[in-house]
JSON list of C-alpha atoms in Angstrom, two decimals:
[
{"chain": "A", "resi": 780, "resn": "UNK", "atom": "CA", "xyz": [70.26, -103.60, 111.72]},
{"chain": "A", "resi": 781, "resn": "UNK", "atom": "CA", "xyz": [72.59, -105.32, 109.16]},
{"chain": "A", "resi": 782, "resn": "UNK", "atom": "CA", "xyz": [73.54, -108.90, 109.71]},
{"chain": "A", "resi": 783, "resn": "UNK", "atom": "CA", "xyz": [76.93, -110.30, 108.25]},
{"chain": "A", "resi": 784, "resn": "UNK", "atom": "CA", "xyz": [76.74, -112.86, 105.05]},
{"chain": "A", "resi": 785, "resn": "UNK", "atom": "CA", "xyz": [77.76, -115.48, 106.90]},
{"chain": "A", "resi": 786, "resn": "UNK", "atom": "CA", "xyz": [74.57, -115.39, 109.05]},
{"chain": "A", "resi": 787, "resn": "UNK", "atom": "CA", "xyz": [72.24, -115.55, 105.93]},
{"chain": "A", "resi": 788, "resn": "UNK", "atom": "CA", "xyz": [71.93, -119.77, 106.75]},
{"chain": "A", "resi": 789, "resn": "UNK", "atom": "CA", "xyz": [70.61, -118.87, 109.74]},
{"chain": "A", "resi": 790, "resn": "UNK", "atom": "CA", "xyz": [66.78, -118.66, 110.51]},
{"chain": "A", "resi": 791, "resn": "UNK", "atom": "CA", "xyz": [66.97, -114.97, 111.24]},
{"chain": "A", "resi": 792, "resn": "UNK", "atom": "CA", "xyz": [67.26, -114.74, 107.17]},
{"chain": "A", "resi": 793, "resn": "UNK", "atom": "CA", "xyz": [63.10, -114.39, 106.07]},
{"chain": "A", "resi": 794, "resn": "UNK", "atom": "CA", "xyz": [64.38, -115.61, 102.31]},
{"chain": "A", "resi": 795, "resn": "UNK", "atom": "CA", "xyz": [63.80, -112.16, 100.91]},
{"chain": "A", "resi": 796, "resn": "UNK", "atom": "CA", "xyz": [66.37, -109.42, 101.69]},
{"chain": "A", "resi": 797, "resn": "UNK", "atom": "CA", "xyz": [68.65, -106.86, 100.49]},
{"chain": "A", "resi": 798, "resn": "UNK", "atom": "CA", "xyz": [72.41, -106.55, 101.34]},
{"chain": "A", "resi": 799, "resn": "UNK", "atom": "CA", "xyz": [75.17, -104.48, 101.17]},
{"chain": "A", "resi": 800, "resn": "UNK", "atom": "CA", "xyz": [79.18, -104.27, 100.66]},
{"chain": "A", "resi": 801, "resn": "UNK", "atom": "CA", "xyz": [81.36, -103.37, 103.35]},
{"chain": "A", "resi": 802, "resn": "UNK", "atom": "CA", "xyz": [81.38, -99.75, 102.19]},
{"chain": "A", "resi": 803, "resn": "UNK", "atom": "CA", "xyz": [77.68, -99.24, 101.38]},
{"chain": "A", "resi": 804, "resn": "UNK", "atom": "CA", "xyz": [78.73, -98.50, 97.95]},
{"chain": "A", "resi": 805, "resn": "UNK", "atom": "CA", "xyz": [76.81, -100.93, 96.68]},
{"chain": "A", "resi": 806, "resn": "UNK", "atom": "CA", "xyz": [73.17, -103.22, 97.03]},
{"chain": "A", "resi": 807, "resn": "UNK", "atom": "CA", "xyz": [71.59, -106.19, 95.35]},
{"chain": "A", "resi": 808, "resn": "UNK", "atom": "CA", "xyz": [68.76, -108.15, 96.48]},
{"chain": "A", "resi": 809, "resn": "UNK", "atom": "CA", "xyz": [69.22, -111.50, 97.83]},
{"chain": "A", "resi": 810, "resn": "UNK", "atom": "CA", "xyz": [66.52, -114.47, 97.91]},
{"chain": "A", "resi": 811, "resn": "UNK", "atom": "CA", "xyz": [66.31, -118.63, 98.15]},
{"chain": "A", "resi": 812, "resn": "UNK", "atom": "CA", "xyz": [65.31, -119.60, 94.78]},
{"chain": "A", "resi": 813, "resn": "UNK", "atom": "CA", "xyz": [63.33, -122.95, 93.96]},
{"chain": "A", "resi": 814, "resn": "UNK", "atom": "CA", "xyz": [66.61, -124.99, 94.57]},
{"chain": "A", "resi": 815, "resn": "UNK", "atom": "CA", "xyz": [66.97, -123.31, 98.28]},
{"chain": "A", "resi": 816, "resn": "UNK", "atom": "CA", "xyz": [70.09, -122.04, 97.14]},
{"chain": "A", "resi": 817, "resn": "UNK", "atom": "CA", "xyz": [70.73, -118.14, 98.22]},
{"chain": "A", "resi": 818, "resn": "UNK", "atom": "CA", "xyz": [71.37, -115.87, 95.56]},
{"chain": "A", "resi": 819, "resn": "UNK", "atom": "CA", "xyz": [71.82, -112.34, 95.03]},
{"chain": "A", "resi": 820, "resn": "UNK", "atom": "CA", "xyz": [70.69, -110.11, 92.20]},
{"chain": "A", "resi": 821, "resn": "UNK", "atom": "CA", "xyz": [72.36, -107.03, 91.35]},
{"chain": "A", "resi": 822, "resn": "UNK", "atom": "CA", "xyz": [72.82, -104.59, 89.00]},
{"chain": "A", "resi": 823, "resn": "UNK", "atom": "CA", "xyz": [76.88, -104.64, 88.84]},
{"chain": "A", "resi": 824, "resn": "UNK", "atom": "CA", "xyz": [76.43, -101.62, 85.57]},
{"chain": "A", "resi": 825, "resn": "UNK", "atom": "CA", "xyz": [75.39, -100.99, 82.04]},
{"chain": "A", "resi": 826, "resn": "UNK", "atom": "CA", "xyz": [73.92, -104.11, 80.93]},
{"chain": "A", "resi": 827, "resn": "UNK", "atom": "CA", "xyz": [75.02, -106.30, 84.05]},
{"chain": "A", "resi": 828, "resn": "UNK", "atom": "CA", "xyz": [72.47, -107.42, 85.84]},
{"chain": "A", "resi": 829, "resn": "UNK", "atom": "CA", "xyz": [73.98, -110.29, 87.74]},
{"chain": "A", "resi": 830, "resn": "UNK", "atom": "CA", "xyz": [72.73, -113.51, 89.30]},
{"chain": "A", "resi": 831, "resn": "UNK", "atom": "CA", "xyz": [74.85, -115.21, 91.94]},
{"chain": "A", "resi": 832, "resn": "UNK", "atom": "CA", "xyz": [75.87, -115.98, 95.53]},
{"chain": "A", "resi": 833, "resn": "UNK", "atom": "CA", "xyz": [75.94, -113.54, 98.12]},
{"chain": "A", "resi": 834, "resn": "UNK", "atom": "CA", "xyz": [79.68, -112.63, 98.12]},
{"chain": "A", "resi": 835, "resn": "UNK", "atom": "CA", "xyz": [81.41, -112.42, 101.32]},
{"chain": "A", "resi": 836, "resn": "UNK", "atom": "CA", "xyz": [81.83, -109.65, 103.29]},
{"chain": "A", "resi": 837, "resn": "UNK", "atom": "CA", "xyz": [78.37, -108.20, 102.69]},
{"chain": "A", "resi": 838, "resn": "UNK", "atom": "CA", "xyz": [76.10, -107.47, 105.17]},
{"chain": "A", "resi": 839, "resn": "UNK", "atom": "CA", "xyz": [72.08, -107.58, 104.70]},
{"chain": "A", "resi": 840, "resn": "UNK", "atom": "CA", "xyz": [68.92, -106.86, 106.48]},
{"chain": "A", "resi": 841, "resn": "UNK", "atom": "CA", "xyz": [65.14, -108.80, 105.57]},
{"chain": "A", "resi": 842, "resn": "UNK", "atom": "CA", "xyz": [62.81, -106.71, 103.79]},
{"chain": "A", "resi": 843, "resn": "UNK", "atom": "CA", "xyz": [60.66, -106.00, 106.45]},
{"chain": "A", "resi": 844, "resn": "UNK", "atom": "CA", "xyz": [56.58, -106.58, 106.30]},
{"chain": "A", "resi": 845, "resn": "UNK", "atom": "CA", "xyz": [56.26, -108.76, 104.04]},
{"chain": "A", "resi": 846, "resn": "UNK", "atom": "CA", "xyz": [53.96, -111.55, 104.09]},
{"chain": "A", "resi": 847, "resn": "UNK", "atom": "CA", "xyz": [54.22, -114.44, 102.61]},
{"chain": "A", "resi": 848, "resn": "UNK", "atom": "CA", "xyz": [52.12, -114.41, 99.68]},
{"chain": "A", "resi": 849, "resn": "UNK", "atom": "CA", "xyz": [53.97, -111.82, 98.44]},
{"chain": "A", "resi": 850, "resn": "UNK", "atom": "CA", "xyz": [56.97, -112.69, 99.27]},
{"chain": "A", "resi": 851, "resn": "UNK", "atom": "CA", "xyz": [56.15, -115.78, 96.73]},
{"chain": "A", "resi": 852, "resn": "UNK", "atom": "CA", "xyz": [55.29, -113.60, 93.90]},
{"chain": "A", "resi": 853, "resn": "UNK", "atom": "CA", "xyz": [58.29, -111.67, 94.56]},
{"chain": "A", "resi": 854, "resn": "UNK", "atom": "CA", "xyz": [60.63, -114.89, 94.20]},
{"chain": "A", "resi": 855, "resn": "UNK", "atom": "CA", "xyz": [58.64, -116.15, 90.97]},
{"chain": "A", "resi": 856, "resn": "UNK", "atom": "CA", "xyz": [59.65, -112.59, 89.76]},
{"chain": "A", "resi": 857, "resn": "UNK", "atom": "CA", "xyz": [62.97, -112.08, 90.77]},
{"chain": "A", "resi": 858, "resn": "UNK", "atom": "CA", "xyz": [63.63, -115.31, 89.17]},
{"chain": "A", "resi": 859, "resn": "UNK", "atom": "CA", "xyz": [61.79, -114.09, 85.41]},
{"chain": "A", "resi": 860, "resn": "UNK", "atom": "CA", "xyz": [63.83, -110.44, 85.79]},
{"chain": "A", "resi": 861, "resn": "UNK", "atom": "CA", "xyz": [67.60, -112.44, 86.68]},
{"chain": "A", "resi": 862, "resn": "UNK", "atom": "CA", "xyz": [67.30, -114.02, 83.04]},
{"chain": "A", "resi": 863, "resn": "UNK", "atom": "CA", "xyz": [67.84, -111.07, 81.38]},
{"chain": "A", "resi": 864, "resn": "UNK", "atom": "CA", "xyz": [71.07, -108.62, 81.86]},
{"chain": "A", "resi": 865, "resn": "UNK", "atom": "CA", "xyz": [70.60, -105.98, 79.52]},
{"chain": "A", "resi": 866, "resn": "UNK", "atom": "CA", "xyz": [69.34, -103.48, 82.31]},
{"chain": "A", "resi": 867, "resn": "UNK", "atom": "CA", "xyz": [70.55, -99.73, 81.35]},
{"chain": "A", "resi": 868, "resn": "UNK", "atom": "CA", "xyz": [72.52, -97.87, 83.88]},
{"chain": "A", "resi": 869, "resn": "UNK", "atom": "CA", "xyz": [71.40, -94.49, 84.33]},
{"chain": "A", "resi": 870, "resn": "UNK", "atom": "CA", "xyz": [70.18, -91.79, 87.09]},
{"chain": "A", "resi": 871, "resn": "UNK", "atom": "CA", "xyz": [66.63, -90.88, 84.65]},
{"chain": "A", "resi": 872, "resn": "UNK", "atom": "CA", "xyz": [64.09, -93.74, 85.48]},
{"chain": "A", "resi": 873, "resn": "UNK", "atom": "CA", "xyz": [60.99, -92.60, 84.15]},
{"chain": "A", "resi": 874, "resn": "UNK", "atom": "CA", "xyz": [59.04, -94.43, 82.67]},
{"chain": "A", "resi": 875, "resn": "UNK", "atom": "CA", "xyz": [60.92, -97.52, 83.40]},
{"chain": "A", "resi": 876, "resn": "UNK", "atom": "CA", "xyz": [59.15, -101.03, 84.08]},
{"chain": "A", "resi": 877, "resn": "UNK", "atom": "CA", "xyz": [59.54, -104.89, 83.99]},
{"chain": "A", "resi": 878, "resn": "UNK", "atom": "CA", "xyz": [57.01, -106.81, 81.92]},
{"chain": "A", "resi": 879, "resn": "UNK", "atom": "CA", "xyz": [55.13, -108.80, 84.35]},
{"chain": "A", "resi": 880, "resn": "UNK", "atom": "CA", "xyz": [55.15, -112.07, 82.54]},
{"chain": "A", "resi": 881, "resn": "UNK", "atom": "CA", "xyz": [58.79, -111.73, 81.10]},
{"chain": "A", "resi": 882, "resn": "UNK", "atom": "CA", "xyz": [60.85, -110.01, 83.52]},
{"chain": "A", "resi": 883, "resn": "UNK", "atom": "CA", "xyz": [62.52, -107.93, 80.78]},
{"chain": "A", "resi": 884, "resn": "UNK", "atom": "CA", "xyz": [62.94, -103.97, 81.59]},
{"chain": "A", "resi": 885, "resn": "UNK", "atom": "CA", "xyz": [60.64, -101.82, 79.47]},
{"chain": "A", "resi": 886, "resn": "UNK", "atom": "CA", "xyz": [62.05, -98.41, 78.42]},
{"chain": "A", "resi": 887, "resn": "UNK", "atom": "CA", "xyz": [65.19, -97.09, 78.57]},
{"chain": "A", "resi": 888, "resn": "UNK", "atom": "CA", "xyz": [65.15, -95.68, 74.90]},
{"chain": "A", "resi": 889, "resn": "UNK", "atom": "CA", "xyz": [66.25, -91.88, 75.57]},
{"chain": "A", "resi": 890, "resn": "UNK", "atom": "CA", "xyz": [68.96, -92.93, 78.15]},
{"chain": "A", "resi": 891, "resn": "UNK", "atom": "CA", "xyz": [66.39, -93.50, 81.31]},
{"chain": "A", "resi": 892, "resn": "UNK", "atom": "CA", "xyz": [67.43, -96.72, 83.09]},
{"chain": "A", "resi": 893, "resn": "UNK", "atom": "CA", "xyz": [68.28, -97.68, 87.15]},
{"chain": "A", "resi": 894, "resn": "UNK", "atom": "CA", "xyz": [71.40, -98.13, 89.30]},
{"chain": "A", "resi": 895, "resn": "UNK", "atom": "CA", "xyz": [71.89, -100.75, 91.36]},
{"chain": "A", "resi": 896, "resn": "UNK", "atom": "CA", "xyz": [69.61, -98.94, 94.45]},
{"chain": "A", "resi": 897, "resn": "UNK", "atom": "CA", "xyz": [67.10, -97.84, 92.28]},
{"chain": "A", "resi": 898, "resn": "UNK", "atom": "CA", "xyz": [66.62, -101.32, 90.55]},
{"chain": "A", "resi": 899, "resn": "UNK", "atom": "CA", "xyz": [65.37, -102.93, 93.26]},
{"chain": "A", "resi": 900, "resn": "UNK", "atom": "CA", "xyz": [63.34, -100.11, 94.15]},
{"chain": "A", "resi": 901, "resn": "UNK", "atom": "CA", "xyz": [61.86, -100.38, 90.71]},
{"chain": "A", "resi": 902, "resn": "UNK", "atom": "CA", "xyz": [61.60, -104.23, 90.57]},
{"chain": "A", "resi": 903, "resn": "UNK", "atom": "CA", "xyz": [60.00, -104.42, 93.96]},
{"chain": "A", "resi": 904, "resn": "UNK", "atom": "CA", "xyz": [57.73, -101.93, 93.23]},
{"chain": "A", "resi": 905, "resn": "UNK", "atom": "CA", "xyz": [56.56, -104.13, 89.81]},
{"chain": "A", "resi": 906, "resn": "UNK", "atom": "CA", "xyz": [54.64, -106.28, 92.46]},
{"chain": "A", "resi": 907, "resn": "UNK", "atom": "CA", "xyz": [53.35, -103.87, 95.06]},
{"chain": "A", "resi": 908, "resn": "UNK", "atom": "CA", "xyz": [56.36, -103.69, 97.35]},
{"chain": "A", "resi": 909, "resn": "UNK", "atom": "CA", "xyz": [56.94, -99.61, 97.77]},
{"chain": "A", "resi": 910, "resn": "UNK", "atom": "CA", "xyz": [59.70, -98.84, 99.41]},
{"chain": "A", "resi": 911, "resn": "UNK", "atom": "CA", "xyz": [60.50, -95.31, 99.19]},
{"chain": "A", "resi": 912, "resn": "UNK", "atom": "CA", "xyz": [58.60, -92.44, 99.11]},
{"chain": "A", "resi": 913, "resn": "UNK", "atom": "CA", "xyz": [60.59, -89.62, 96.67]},
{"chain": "A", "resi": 914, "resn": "UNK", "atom": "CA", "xyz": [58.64, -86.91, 97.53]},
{"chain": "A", "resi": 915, "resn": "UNK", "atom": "CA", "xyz": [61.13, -85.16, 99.61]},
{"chain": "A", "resi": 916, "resn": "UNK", "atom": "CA", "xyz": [64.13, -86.75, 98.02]},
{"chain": "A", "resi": 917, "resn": "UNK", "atom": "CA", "xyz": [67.19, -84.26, 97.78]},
{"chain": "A", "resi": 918, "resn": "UNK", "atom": "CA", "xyz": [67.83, -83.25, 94.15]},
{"chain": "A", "resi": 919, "resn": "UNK", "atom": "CA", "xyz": [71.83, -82.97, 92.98]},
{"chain": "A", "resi": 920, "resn": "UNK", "atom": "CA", "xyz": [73.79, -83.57, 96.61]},
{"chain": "A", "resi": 921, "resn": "UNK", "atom": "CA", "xyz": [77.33, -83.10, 95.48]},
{"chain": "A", "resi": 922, "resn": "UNK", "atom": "CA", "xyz": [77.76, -86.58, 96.54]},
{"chain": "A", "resi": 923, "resn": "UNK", "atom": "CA", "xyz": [75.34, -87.39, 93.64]},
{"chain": "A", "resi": 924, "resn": "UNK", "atom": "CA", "xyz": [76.72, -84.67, 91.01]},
{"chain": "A", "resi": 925, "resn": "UNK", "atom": "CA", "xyz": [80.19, -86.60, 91.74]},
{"chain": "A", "resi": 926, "resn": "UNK", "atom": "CA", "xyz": [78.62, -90.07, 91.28]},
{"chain": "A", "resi": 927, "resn": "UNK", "atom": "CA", "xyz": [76.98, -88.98, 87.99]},
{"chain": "A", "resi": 928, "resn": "UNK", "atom": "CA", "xyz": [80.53, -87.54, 86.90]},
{"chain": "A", "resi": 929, "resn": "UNK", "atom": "CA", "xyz": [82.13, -91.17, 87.51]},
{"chain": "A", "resi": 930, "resn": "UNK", "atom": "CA", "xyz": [79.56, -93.07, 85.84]},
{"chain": "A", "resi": 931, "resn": "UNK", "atom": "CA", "xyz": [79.66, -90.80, 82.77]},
{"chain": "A", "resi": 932, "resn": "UNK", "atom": "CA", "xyz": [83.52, -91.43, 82.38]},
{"chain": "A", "resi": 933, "resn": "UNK", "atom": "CA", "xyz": [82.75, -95.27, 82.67]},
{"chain": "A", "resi": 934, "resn": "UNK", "atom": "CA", "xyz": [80.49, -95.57, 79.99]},
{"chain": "A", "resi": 935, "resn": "UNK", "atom": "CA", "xyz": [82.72, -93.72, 77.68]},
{"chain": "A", "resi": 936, "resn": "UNK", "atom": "CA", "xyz": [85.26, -96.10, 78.83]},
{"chain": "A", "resi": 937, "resn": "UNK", "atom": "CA", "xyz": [83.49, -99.28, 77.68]},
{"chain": "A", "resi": 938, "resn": "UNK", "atom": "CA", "xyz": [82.31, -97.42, 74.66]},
{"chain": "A", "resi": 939, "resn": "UNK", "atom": "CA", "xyz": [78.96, -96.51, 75.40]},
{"chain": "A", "resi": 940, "resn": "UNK", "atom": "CA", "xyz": [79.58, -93.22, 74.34]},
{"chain": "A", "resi": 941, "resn": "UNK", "atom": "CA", "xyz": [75.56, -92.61, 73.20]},
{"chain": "A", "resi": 942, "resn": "UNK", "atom": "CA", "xyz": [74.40, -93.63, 76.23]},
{"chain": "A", "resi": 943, "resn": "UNK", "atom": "CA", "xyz": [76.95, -91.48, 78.25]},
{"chain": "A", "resi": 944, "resn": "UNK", "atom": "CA", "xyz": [75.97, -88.57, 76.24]},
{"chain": "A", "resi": 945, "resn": "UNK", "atom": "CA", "xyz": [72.11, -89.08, 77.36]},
{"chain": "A", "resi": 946, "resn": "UNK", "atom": "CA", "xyz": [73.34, -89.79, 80.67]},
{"chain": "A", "resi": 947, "resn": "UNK", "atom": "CA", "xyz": [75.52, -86.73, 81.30]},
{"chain": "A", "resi": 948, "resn": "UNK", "atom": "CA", "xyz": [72.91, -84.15, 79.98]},
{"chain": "A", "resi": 949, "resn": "UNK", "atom": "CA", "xyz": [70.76, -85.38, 83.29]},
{"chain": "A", "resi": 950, "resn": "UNK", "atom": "CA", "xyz": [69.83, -82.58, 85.87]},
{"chain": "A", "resi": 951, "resn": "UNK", "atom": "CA", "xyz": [67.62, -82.68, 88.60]},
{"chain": "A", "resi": 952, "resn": "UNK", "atom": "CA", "xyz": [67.54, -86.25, 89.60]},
{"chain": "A", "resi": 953, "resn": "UNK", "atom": "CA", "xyz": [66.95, -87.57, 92.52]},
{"chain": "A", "resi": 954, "resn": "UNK", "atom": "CA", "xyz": [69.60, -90.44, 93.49]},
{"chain": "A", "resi": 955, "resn": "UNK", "atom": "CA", "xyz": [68.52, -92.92, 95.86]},
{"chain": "A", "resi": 956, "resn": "UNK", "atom": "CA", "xyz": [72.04, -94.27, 97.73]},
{"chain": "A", "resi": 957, "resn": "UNK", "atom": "CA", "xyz": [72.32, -98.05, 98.09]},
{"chain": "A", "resi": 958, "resn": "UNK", "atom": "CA", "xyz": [72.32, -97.33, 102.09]},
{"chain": "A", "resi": 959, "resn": "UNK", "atom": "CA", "xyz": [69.51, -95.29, 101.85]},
{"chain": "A", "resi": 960, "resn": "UNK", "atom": "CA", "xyz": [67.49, -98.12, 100.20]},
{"chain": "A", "resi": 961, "resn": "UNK", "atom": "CA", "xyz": [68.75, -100.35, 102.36]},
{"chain": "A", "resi": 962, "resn": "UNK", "atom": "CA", "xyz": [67.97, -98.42, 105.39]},
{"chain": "A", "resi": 963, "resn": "UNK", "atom": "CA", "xyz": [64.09, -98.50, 103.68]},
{"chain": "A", "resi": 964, "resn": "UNK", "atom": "CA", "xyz": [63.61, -102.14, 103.02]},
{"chain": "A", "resi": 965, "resn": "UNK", "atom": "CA", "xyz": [64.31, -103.25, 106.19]},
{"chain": "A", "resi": 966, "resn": "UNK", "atom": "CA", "xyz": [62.04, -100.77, 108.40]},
{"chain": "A", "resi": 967, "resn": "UNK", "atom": "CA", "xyz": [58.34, -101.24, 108.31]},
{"chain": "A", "resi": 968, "resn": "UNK", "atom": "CA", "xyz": [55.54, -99.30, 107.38]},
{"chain": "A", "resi": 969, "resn": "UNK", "atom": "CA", "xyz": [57.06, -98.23, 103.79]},
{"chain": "A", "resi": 970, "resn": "UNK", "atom": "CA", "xyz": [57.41, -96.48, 101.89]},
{"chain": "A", "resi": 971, "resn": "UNK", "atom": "CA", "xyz": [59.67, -94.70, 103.42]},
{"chain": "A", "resi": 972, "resn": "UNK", "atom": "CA", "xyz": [60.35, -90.85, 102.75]},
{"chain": "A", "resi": 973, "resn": "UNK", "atom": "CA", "xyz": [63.76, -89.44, 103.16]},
{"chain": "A", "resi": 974, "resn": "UNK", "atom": "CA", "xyz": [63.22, -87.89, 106.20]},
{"chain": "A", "resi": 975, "resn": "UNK", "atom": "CA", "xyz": [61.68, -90.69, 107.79]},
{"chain": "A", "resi": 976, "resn": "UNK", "atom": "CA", "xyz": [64.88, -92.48, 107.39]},
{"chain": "A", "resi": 977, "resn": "UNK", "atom": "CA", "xyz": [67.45, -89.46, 107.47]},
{"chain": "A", "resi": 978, "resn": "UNK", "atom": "CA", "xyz": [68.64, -90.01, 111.37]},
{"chain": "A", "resi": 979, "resn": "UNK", "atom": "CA", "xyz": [69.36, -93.88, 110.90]},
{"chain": "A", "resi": 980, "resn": "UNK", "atom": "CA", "xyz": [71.18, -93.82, 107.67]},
{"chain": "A", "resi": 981, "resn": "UNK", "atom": "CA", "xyz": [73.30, -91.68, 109.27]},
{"chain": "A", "resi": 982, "resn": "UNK", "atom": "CA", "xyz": [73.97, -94.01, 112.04]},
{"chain": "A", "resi": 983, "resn": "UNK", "atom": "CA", "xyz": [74.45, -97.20, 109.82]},
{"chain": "A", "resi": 984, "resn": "UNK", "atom": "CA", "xyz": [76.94, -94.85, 107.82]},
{"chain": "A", "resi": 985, "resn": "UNK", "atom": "CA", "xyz": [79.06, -94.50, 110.51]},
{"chain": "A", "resi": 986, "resn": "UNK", "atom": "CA", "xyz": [78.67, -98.39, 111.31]},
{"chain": "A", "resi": 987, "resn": "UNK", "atom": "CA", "xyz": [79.77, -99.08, 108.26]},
{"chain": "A", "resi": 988, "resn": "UNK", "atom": "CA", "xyz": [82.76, -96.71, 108.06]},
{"chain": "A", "resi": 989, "resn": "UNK", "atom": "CA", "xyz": [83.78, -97.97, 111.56]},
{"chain": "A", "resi": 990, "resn": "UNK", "atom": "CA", "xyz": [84.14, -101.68, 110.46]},
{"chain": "A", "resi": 991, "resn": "UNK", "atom": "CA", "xyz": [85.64, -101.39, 106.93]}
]
């Protein structure tokens, strides 16, 4: 399903895709902006949203079902949202949006904000693109409850410490992993809901654990 970085000159590569790192432990969204260079945007943490080329080593999949229409307004837009990198990292994204004409996030006041899975979820979903369906999303996997712990202690140790204290009082959320996403974006007929794509996360799990 996932192609190596190296392959992204290639034809196979649709100019609109997500991709991975070579432990699934982390997503951006890659594109070929107006100077038909490939990029990839990605939010590295708190207030680093990051614009540049697809490192190697990652692997990536096209966003599957996308016409090209769309896939124009979602270049135009991905372009607006790279210019600004104050994105909040959190696990809470309610009520969180991009202005349409700026690409700057709206919200984010009371600690709500996106990590690097569910910011693409949330920008492509700005222009119509759903991919994932949250209605049977599990809630607090102990994967997740140990994610939130790390993320907590890295915010306090860049100084954060207001925004870790909004962040750490968060129960109840529903984490979307970066595989997980990725799995989504590059199946048609999303959204996706988690059990749709349950069985072949798994599988690309163990594809990824097998090559690293």
């Amino acid at each position: 399903m996932f192609l190596p970085s190296e392959r992204i000159i290639s034809d196979e590569f649709s100019g609109l895709a997500v991709a991975l790192n070579s432990r699934a432990s982390h997503i951006g969204i890659v594109y070929r902006d107006e100077a038909e260079e490939v990029v990839m945007l990605h939010l590295a943490f708190h207030h680093q949203l990051r614009r540049n080329e697809l490192p190697h080593g990652y692997c990536w999949v096209n966003i599957a079902g996308i016409d090209e229409r769309t896939k124009e307004i979602a270049l135009a837009f991905l372009e607006l949202v790279g210019l600004h990198s104050e994105v909040p990292y959190s696990f809470d994204m309610t009520g969180i949006t991009f202005n349409r004409t700026t690409g700057r996030i709206q919200g984010g006041e009371n600690g709500e904000g996106l990590t690097c899975a569910s910011f693409i979820v949330a920008v492509l979903a700005e222009i119509g693109i759903d991919l994932i369906d949250l209605s049977d999303w599990p809630i607090d996997r102990e994967v997740d409850l140990e994610f939130h712990r790390m993320v907590v202690e890295m915010l306090r140790e860049m100084d954060a410490n207001d925004h870790a204290d909004r962040v750490s009082s968060q129960r109840n959320f529903k984490r979307m992993m970066p595989l997980e996403v990725g799995v989504a974006a590059g199946l048609p007929g999303h959204p996706h809901s988690h059990r749709d794509i349950a069985e072949i996360v798994s599988q690309a799990a163990s594809e990824f654990a097998t090559a690293a």
